[in-house]
XYZ file of C-alpha atoms in Angstrom:
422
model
C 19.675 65.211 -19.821
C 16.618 64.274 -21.410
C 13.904 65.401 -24.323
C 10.336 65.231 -24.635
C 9.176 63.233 -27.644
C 5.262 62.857 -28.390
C 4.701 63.313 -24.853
C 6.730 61.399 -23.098
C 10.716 61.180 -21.196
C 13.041 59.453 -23.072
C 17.119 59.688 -21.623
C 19.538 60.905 -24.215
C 22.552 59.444 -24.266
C 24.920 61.608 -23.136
C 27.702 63.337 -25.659
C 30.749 62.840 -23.783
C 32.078 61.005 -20.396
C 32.302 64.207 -19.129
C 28.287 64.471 -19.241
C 27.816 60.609 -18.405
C 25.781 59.930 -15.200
C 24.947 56.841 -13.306
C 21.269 55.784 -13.974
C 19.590 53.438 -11.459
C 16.336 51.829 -12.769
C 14.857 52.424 -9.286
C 14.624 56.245 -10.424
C 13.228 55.244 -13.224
C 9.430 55.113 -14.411
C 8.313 51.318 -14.989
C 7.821 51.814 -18.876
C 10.666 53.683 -19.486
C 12.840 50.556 -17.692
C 10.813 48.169 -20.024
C 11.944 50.384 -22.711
C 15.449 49.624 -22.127
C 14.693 45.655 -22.337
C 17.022 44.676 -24.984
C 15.575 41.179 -25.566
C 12.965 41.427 -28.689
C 9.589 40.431 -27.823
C 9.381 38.588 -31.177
C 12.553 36.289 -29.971
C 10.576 35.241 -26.934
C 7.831 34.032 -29.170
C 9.823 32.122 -31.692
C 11.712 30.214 -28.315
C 8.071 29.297 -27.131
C 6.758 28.134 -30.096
C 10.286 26.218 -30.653
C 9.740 24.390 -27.312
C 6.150 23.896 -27.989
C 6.645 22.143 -31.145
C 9.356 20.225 -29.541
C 7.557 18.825 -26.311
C 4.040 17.918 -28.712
C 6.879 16.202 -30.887
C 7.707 14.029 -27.975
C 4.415 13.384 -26.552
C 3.329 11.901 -29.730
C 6.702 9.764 -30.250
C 5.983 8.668 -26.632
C 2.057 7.896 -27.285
C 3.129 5.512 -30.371
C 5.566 3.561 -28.500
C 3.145 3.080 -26.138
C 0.013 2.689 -27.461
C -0.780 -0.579 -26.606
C -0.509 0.247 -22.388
C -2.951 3.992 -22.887
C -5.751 2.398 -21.789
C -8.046 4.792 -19.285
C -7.064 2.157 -16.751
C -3.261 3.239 -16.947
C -4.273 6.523 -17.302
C -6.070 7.175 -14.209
C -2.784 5.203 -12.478
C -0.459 7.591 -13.699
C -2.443 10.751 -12.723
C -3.132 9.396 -9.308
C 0.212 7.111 -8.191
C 2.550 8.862 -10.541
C 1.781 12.412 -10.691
C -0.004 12.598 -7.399
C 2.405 10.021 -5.663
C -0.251 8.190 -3.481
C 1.914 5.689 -2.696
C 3.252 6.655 0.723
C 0.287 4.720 2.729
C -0.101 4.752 6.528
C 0.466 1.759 7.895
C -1.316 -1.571 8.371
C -4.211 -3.017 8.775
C -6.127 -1.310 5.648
C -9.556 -1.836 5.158
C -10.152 -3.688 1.690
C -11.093 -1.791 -1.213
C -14.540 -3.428 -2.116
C -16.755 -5.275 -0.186
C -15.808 -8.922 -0.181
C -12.485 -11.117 -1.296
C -12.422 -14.691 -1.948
C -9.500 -16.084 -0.074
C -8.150 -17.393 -3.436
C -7.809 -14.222 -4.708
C -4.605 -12.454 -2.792
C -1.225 -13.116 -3.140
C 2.748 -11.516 -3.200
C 3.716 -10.406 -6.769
C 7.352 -8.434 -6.817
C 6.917 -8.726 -2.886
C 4.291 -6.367 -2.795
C 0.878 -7.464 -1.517
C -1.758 -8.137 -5.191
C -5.806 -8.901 -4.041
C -8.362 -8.350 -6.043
C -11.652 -8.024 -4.996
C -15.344 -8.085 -6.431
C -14.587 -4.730 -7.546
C -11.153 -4.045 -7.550
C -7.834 -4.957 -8.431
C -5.241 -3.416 -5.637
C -1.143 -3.562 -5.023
C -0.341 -2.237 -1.571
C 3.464 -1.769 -0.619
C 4.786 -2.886 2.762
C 3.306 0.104 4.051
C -0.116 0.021 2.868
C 0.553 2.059 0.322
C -1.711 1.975 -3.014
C 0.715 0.855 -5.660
C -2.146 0.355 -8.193
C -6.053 0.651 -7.333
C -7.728 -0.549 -10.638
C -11.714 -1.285 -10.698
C -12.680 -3.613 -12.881
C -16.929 -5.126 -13.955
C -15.927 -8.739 -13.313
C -18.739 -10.627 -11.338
C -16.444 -13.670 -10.277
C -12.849 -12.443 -10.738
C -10.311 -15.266 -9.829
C -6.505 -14.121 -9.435
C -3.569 -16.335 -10.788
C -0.265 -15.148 -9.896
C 3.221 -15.281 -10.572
C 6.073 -12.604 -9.138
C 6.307 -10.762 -12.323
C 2.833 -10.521 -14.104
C -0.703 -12.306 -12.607
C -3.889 -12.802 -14.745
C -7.255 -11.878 -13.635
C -10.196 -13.850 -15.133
C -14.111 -13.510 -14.892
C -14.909 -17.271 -14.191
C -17.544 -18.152 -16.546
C -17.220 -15.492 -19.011
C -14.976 -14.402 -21.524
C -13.054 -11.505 -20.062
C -9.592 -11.005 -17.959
C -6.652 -8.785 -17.843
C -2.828 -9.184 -17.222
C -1.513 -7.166 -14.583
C 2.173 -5.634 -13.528
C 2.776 -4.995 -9.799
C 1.823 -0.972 -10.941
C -0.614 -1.244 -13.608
C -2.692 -3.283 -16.124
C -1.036 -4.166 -18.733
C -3.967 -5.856 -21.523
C -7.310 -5.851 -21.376
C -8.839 -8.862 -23.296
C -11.703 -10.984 -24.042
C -11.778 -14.670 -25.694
C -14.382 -15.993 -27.796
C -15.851 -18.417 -25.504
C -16.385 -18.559 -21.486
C -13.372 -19.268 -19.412
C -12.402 -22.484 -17.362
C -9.235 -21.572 -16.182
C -5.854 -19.183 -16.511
C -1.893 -19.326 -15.743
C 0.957 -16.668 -16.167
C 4.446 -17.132 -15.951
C 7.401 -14.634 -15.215
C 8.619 -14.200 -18.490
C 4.788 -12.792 -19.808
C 3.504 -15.852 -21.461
C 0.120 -16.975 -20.275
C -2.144 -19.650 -20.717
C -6.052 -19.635 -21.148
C -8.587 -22.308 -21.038
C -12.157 -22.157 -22.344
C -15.344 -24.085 -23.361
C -14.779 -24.560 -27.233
C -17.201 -24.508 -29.550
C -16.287 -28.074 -31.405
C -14.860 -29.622 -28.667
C -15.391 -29.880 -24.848
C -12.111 -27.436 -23.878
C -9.652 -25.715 -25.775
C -6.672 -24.292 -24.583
C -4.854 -20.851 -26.229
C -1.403 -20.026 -25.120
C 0.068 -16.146 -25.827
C 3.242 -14.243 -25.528
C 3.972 -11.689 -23.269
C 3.037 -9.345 -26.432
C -0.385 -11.315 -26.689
C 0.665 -12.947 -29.822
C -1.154 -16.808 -29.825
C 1.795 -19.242 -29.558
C 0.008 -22.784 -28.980
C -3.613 -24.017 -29.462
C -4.953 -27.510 -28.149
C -8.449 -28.557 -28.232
C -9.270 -31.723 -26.130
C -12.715 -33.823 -27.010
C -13.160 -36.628 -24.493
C -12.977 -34.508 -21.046
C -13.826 -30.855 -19.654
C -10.401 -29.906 -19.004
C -10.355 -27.150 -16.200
C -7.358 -26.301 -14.821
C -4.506 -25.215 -16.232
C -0.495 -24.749 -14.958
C 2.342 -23.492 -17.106
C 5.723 -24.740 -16.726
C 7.690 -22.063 -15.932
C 9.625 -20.969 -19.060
C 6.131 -21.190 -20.597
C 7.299 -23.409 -22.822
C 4.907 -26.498 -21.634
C 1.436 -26.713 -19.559
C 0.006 -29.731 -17.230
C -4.124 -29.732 -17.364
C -6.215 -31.612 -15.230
C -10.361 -32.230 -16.492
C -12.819 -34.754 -15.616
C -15.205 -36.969 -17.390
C -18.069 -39.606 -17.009
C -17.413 -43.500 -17.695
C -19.254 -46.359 -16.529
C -22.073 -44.669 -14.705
C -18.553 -43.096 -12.353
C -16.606 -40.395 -12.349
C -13.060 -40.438 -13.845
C -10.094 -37.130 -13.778
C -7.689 -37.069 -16.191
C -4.013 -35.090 -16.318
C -2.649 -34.241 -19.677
C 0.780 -32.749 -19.953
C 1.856 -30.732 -23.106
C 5.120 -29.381 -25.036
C 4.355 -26.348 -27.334
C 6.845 -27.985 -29.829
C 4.561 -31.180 -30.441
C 1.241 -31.271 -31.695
C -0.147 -34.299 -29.732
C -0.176 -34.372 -25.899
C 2.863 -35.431 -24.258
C 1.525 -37.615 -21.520
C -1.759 -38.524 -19.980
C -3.005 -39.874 -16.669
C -6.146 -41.191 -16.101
C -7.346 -41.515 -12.331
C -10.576 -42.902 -11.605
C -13.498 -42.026 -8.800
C -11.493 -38.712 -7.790
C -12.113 -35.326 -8.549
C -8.745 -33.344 -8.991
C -9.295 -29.855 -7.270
C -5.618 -28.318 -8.681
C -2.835 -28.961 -10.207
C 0.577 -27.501 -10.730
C 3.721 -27.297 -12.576
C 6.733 -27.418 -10.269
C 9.638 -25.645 -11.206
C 12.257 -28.456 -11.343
C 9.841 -30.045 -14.265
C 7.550 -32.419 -12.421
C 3.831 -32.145 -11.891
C 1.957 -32.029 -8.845
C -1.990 -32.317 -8.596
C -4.226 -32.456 -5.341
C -7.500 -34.898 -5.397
C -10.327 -35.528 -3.263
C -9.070 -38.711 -2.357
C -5.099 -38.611 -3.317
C -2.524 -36.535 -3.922
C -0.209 -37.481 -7.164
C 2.954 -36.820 -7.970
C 4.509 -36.819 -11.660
C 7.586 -37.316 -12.889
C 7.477 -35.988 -16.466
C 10.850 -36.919 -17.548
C 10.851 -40.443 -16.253
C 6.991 -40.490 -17.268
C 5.951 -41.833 -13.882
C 2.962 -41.479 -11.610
C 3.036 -41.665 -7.493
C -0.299 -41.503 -5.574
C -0.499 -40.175 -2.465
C -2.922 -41.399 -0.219
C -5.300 -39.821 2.562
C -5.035 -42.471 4.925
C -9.459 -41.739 5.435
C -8.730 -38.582 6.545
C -10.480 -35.248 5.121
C -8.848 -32.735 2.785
C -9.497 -29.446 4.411
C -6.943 -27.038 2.893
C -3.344 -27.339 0.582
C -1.499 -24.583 -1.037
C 1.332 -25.165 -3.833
C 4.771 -23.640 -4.044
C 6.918 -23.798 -7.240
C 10.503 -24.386 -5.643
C 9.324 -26.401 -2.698
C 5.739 -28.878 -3.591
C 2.702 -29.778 -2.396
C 1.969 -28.415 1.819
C -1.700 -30.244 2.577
C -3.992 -30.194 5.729
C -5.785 -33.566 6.582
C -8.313 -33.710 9.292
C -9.078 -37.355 11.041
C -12.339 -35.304 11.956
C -15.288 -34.354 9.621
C -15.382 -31.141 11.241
C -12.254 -30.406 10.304
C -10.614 -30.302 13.753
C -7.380 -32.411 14.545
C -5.531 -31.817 11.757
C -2.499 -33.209 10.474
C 0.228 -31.255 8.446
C 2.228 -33.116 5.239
C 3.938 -32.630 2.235
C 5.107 -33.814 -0.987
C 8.045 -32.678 -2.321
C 8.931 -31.281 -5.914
C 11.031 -34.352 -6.109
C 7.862 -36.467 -5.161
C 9.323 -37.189 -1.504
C 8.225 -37.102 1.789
C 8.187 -33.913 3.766
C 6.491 -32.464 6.263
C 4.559 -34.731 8.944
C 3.408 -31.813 11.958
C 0.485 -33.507 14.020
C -1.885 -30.311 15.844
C -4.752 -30.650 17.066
C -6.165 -27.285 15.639
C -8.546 -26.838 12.967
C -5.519 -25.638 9.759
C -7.157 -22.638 8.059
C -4.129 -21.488 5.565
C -0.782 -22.380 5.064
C 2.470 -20.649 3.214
C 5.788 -21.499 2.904
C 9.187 -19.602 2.220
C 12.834 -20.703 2.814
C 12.778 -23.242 5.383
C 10.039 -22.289 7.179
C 5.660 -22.850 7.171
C 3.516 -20.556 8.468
C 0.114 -21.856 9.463
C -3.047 -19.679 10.162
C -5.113 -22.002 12.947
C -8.308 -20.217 15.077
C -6.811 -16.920 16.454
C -3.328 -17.815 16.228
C -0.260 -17.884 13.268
C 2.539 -20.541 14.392
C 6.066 -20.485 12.608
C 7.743 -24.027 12.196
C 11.239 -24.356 11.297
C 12.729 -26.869 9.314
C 12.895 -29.300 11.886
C 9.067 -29.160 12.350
C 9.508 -26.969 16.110
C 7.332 -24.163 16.708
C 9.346 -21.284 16.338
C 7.309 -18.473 16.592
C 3.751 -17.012 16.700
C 1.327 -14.201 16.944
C -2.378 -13.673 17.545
C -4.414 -13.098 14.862
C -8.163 -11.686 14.470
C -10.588 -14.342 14.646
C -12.088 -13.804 11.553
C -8.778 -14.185 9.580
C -9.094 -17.143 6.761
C -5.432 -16.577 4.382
C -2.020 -15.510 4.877
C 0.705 -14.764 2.939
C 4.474 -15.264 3.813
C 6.473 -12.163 2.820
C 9.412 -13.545 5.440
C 9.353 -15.676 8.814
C 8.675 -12.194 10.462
C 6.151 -10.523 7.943
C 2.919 -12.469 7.759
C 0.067 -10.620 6.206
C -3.619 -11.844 6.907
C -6.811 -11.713 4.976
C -10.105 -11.229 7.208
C -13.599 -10.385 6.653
C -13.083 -6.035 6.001
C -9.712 -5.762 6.507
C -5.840 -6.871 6.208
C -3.172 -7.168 8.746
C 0.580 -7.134 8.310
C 1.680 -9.529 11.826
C 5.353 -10.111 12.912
C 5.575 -13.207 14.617
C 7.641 -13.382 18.239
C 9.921 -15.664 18.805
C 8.832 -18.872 21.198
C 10.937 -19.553 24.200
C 12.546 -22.795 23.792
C 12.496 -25.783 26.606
């Protein structure tokens, strides 16, 4: 049964069972089923505005806790790697992002592959994949790494940032131009600059960016820099003039004590790097010598050339000093040593290749020569190998079967094949 009222149908309930019908909503008009809604409109409003309230609550608790990391930077990561997911990535080789790299300037941080380039700063996973893809206005950007956090610093001018394998972390700028940068695992890094009173000073901050340590040195332009790696201690190499000659210097520092700790002079070399190893000694490579420290005893150890030409070296923390030495100017012939982080002998591989770049993990080197990568194993033996683009000039060692290569546009993820044995 059902009435008119101003115009329209409305159903009537019915006055007994007796008169009760089935009603389906199919046979109903649309308004009339809306009608018989029996959730208020004005409840849905009050939920929304609830939930509203709520989620703006939360986005501004989560925007204070973070304030420090919303840079536009971060930002543009999250919409593009987080939201977006463009992490997937197709595969090496990749074209670089950019138009040049300096060799120096790519390395593994949380086994992912880190380069930065004149323009950008880029973390690929072992599929290519854009981890982070960060541009930055640095006109010489050099890259210091460790597995947690790296530093990127504009050499010559007051800027860098500290990065995480996804993102960048702090943006910063000192007061004066830069020399030289470190950055350990646990966050605490280590910046050198031209000072203002003095020929280098040297400002050490916490992971929060908090200044820890200041040193200012007079006599020398100190210009590298190495953190020991708990942070708690640095090793600095600079250089001065005396007698009409050229003389280096290595200072090694404790936060906890306001003078320097130890210092080495060395005369007619120029020390290229230096390094902090992680059992506690100190490693530096010269254009003449290598020299090996042993900070607790308070010891030096030179390590001579024998005449022949330094043509590359690379440092590793748990292992020492890996260095190429040509008995040619140009570089061919090269013979392969190291220095150990207990200042012994290691390595002694005699090639006759021209050694372009070295790395080293576990027990086993993997040299870049003219087309070719070569495995040793801990014996020294070739092991394996792979062929390589000709214009590849770095490598880094992700394992004994994962080599990645740097060349002129593009990189290259290699697996090196075993060598049959005679």
């Amino acid at each position: 049964m059902k009435r008119r009222i101003k115009g329209k149908f409305q159903f009537r309930k019915p006055n007994s069972a007796k008169d009760r019908k089935y009603i389906s909503y199919e046979d109903a008009p649309l308004r009339e089923v809306e009608q018989l809604d029996p959730t208020p409109d004005n409840l849905t409003k009050k939920f929304l505005k609830v939930f509203l309230i709520l989620f703006i609550a939360v986005v501004a608790v989560l925007a204070i806790v973070n304030i420090d990391y919303l840079t536009p930077e971060n930002i543009s990561h999250w919409f593009q790697y987080d939201l977006l997911g463009k992490t997937e990535g197709n595969g090496y080789p990749v074209r670089i992002v950019g138009t040049s790299i300096n060799k120096e300037n790519i390395a593994l941080m949380d086994n992912n592959l880190l380069y930065c380039s004149d323009t950008s700063v880029v973390v690929l996973n072992s599929n290519a994949g854009e981890i982070q893809n960060n541009q930055h206005s640095m006109a010489n950007p050099v890259l210091r790494s460790s597995s947690g956090y790296s530093v990127i610093y504009n050499s010559e001018a007051p800027g860098f940032k500290i990065i995480s394998p996804d993102s960048i972390v702090y943006s910063g700028n000192m007061k004066n131009k830069i020399f030289s940068a470190d950055i350990v695992q646990n966050g605490t890094y280590a910046i050198l600059t031209y000072g203002e009173d003095y020929l280098s000073v040297l400002d050490v901050f916490k992971y929060d960016n908090s200044k820890k340590y200041t040193y200012s040195f007079a006599d020398y332009y100190v210009n590298n820099v190495s953190l020991n790696k708990d942070g708690t201690g640095a090793v600095l190499s600079g250089v001065s003039a005396k007698n009409g000659g050229m003389i280096s210097v290595i200072y090694i520092l404790d936060f906890r004590q306001e003078n320097y700790l130890q210092k080495y002079e060395v005369e007619d070399s120029y020390i290229y790097d230096i390094k902090y190893m992680n059992n506690g000694n100190v490693l530096a490579v010269g254009s003449r010598s290598a020299y090996f420290i042993n900070v607790e005893e308070g010891s030096k150890k030179n390590i001579t050339y024998d005449s022949r030409t330094l043509t590359t070296y690379t440092f590793k923390r748990d292992y020492g000093l890996i260095l190429s030495l040509s008995k040619n100017p140009d570089g061919r012939d090269c013979d392969i040593v190291s220095v150990t982080a207990d200042g012994k002998d290691g390595l002694n591989i005699v090639t006759a290749n021209k050694v372009l770049s070295m790395d080293y993990k576990g027990d086993s080197l993997a040299v870049l020569f003219p087309g070719e990568i070569v495995i040793y194993d801990r014996d020294q033996n070739r092991k394996s190998s792979v062929t390589v683009a000709s214009d590849s000039r770095k490598i880094c060692m992700q394992s004994e079967n994962d080599i990645y290569a740097l060349g002129k546009s593009e990189l290259a993820k290699l697996h090196p094949v075993r060598e049959k044995q005679n």
